[in-house]
Amino acid sequence: MSFIKHSRSEYIETITISRPDKLNALSPELLQELTDVFRSLLEQPERPRCAILTGEGKAFVAGADIAAMANLLPAEARRFAELGHRLGSMFEEAPFPIIAAVNGFALGGGCELALACDFIFAADSAKFGQPEVKLGVIPGFGGTQRLARRVGVAKARELVFTGEVIAAAEALRLGLVNAVFPGAELMAQSEATAKKICAMGPLAVAAAKRVLLRGEDQSLPAANELEATAFSALFSSEDQREGMKAFIEKRSATFKGS
Ligand code: COA
């Protein structure tokens, strides 16, 4: 049984989590399939320049699969958490941005999956939350850490301790999501932003993503050192020469990613 649909349009890969009868709940099988699909994208010679992750039906992802978790022993629960962590790290380490197009519920593991993407666009009907404490557990796919980094530790504490579910407008106010659109426009708006990213120098976008990620946990001087290294390395790329030449010649640049 397949839970993941994906398709390419030019340089944009759209990945759709498709288990709508269970609100796209993340079973171990679904998580493994998503990991395999994503790994295959990384291994392709023609890699995407941007990906969009969304869900089929009324949910983005309503959480890790509670039925599949109910009888786990601690060691099994740890393996499940590691599967989620590995996927989150793959998203963060991917050399192209991933936009989470959150079309509905993004609860628990769904919110965590969206947080592991580069940024989130949401439908106005979307709902976010980390309700794990209601189930007697805590977020296990990076939520305690990424939510705190995104919205600040005090707000993350409030959301994680109460399990409160918030609407898209509140998520926007908190900076959890970058923009909110009417549901019917969410994919078109996500694609329009992905298209803008795809027109940029792919090596530059990948370097920016890497430096933003690595710098987050470093001191400012150490992070600036990373930036200087990545900035200078780009001056050995064809894309840098093309980008600057195109500006001087008053034309659009054509980047090859080399
Ligand atoms: N794990 C497993 N199954 C889930 C699920 C999850 N996280 N979320 C939803 N489902 C299943 C339901 O069990 C139901 O299956 P069924 O039709 O076989 O009974 C189906 O998806 C539809 O969900 P339902 O609860 O009927 O939809 P709703 O619109 O009434 O409510 C939610 C939507 C999101 C409020 C509700 O499904 C919910 O609270 N889900 C769990 C959220 C959660 O705690 N996530 C964190 C998990 S760590």
mmCIF file of N, CA and C and ligand atoms in Angstrom, residues 21-23 25 58 62-67 69 105 107-109 131-132 135, ligand 1:
data_model
loop_
_atom_site.group_PDB
_atom_site.id
_atom_site.type_symbol
_atom_site.label_atom_id
_atom_site.label_comp_id
_atom_site.label_asym_id
_atom_site.label_seq_id
_atom_site.Cartn_x
_atom_site.Cartn_y
_atom_site.Cartn_z
ATOM 1 N N ASP A 21 -8.215 8.607 4.974
ATOM 2 C CA ASP A 21 -9.209 7.996 5.886
ATOM 3 C C ASP A 21 -8.727 8.052 7.337
ATOM 4 N N LYS A 22 -7.439 8.174 7.565
ATOM 5 C CA LYS A 22 -6.891 8.291 8.934
ATOM 6 C C LYS A 22 -6.236 9.665 9.119
ATOM 7 N N LEU A 23 -6.726 10.633 8.385
ATOM 8 C CA LEU A 23 -6.215 12.021 8.469
ATOM 9 C C LEU A 23 -4.701 12.069 8.343
ATOM 10 N N ALA A 25 -2.424 10.147 9.357
ATOM 11 C CA ALA A 25 -1.651 9.819 10.566
ATOM 12 C C ALA A 25 -0.388 9.045 10.178
ATOM 13 N N LYS A 58 -8.713 16.499 4.421
ATOM 14 C CA LYS A 58 -8.911 17.634 5.336
ATOM 15 C C LYS A 58 -7.770 17.823 6.332
ATOM 16 N N ALA A 62 -2.603 14.496 11.013
ATOM 17 C CA ALA A 62 -3.221 14.640 12.348
ATOM 18 C C ALA A 62 -2.397 13.975 13.440
ATOM 19 N N GLY A 63 -1.137 13.712 13.147
ATOM 20 C CA GLY A 63 -0.252 13.223 14.204
ATOM 21 C C GLY A 63 0.355 11.880 13.889
ATOM 22 N N ALA A 64 1.222 11.448 14.792
ATOM 23 C CA ALA A 64 1.710 10.082 14.711
ATOM 24 C C ALA A 64 0.511 9.166 14.933
ATOM 25 N N ASP A 65 0.587 7.966 14.378
ATOM 26 C CA ASP A 65 -0.547 7.036 14.415
ATOM 27 C C ASP A 65 -0.718 6.493 15.841
ATOM 28 N N ILE A 66 -1.773 6.958 16.494
ATOM 29 C CA ILE A 66 -1.986 6.615 17.914
ATOM 30 C C ILE A 66 -2.252 5.112 18.072
ATOM 31 N N ALA A 67 -3.005 4.546 17.122
ATOM 32 C CA ALA A 67 -3.294 3.104 17.219
ATOM 33 C C ALA A 67 -2.002 2.295 17.112
ATOM 34 N N MET A 69 0.895 3.314 18.013
ATOM 35 C CA MET A 69 1.797 3.596 19.144
ATOM 36 C C MET A 69 1.306 2.993 20.458
ATOM 37 N N PHE A 105 -5.443 19.931 9.501
ATOM 38 C CA PHE A 105 -4.833 19.617 10.798
ATOM 39 C C PHE A 105 -3.330 19.340 10.663
ATOM 40 N N LEU A 107 -1.179 18.333 13.588
ATOM 41 C CA LEU A 107 -1.137 18.083 15.036
ATOM 42 C C LEU A 107 -0.026 17.089 15.352
ATOM 43 N N GLY A 108 0.563 17.229 16.516
ATOM 44 C CA GLY A 108 1.582 16.281 16.947
ATOM 45 C C GLY A 108 2.663 16.135 15.895
ATOM 46 N N GLY A 109 2.855 14.895 15.438
ATOM 47 C CA GLY A 109 3.873 14.620 14.417
ATOM 48 C C GLY A 109 3.664 15.431 13.145
ATOM 49 N N PRO A 131 -0.535 18.120 20.836
ATOM 50 C CA PRO A 131 -1.431 17.641 21.915
ATOM 51 C C PRO A 131 -0.964 16.357 22.599
ATOM 52 N N GLU A 132 0.329 16.020 22.472
ATOM 53 C CA GLU A 132 0.796 14.720 22.993
ATOM 54 C C GLU A 132 0.545 14.517 24.475
ATOM 55 N N LEU A 135 -2.204 12.557 25.606
ATOM 56 C CA LEU A 135 -2.073 11.106 25.446
ATOM 57 C C LEU A 135 -1.066 10.528 26.449
HETATM 58 N N1 COA B 1 -3.628 8.435 14.827
HETATM 59 C C1 COA B 1 -4.397 7.452 14.353
HETATM 60 N N2 COA B 1 -5.597 7.649 13.792
HETATM 61 C C2 COA B 1 -6.034 8.910 13.696
HETATM 62 C C3 COA B 1 -5.282 10.002 14.175
HETATM 63 C C4 COA B 1 -4.008 9.720 14.753
HETATM 64 N N3 COA B 1 -3.208 10.684 15.191
HETATM 65 N N4 COA B 1 -5.987 11.142 13.948
HETATM 66 C C5 COA B 1 -7.128 10.774 13.353
HETATM 67 N N5 COA B 1 -7.164 9.422 13.216
HETATM 68 C C6 COA B 1 -8.226 8.613 12.611
HETATM 69 C C7 COA B 1 -9.437 8.479 13.551
HETATM 70 O O1 COA B 1 -9.211 7.446 14.486
HETATM 71 C C8 COA B 1 -10.534 8.159 12.553
HETATM 72 O O2 COA B 1 -10.397 6.808 12.176
HETATM 73 P P1 COA B 1 -11.756 5.875 12.076
HETATM 74 O O3 COA B 1 -12.603 6.549 11.021
HETATM 75 O O4 COA B 1 -11.233 4.553 11.645
HETATM 76 O O5 COA B 1 -12.383 5.916 13.422
HETATM 77 C C9 COA B 1 -10.137 8.997 11.333
HETATM 78 O O6 COA B 1 -8.749 9.274 11.465
HETATM 79 C C10 COA B 1 -10.878 10.304 11.251
HETATM 80 O O7 COA B 1 -10.670 11.001 12.463
HETATM 81 P P2 COA B 1 -11.861 11.615 13.351
HETATM 82 O O8 COA B 1 -11.357 11.742 14.757
HETATM 83 O O9 COA B 1 -13.111 10.852 13.126
HETATM 84 O O10 COA B 1 -11.990 13.068 12.671
HETATM 85 P P3 COA B 1 -12.570 14.386 13.351
HETATM 86 O O11 COA B 1 -12.685 15.372 12.227
HETATM 87 O O12 COA B 1 -13.755 14.099 14.178
HETATM 88 O O13 COA B 1 -11.424 14.888 14.364
HETATM 89 C C11 COA B 1 -9.151 15.417 14.994
HETATM 90 C C12 COA B 1 -10.192 15.335 13.860
HETATM 91 C C13 COA B 1 -7.805 15.765 14.345
HETATM 92 C C14 COA B 1 -9.548 16.494 15.991
HETATM 93 C C15 COA B 1 -9.065 14.057 15.714
HETATM 94 O O14 COA B 1 -8.922 13.029 14.738
HETATM 95 C C16 COA B 1 -7.894 13.921 16.660
HETATM 96 O O15 COA B 1 -7.939 14.466 17.758
HETATM 97 N N6 COA B 1 -6.829 13.203 16.257
HETATM 98 C C17 COA B 1 -5.673 12.966 17.081
HETATM 99 C C18 COA B 1 -4.802 14.185 17.188
HETATM 100 C C19 COA B 1 -3.612 13.913 18.065
HETATM 101 O O16 COA B 1 -3.713 13.722 19.255
HETATM 102 N N7 COA B 1 -2.431 13.919 17.453
HETATM 103 C C20 COA B 1 -1.191 13.722 18.145
HETATM 104 C C21 COA B 1 -0.794 12.320 18.083
HETATM 105 S S1 COA B 1 0.785 12.079 18.888
#
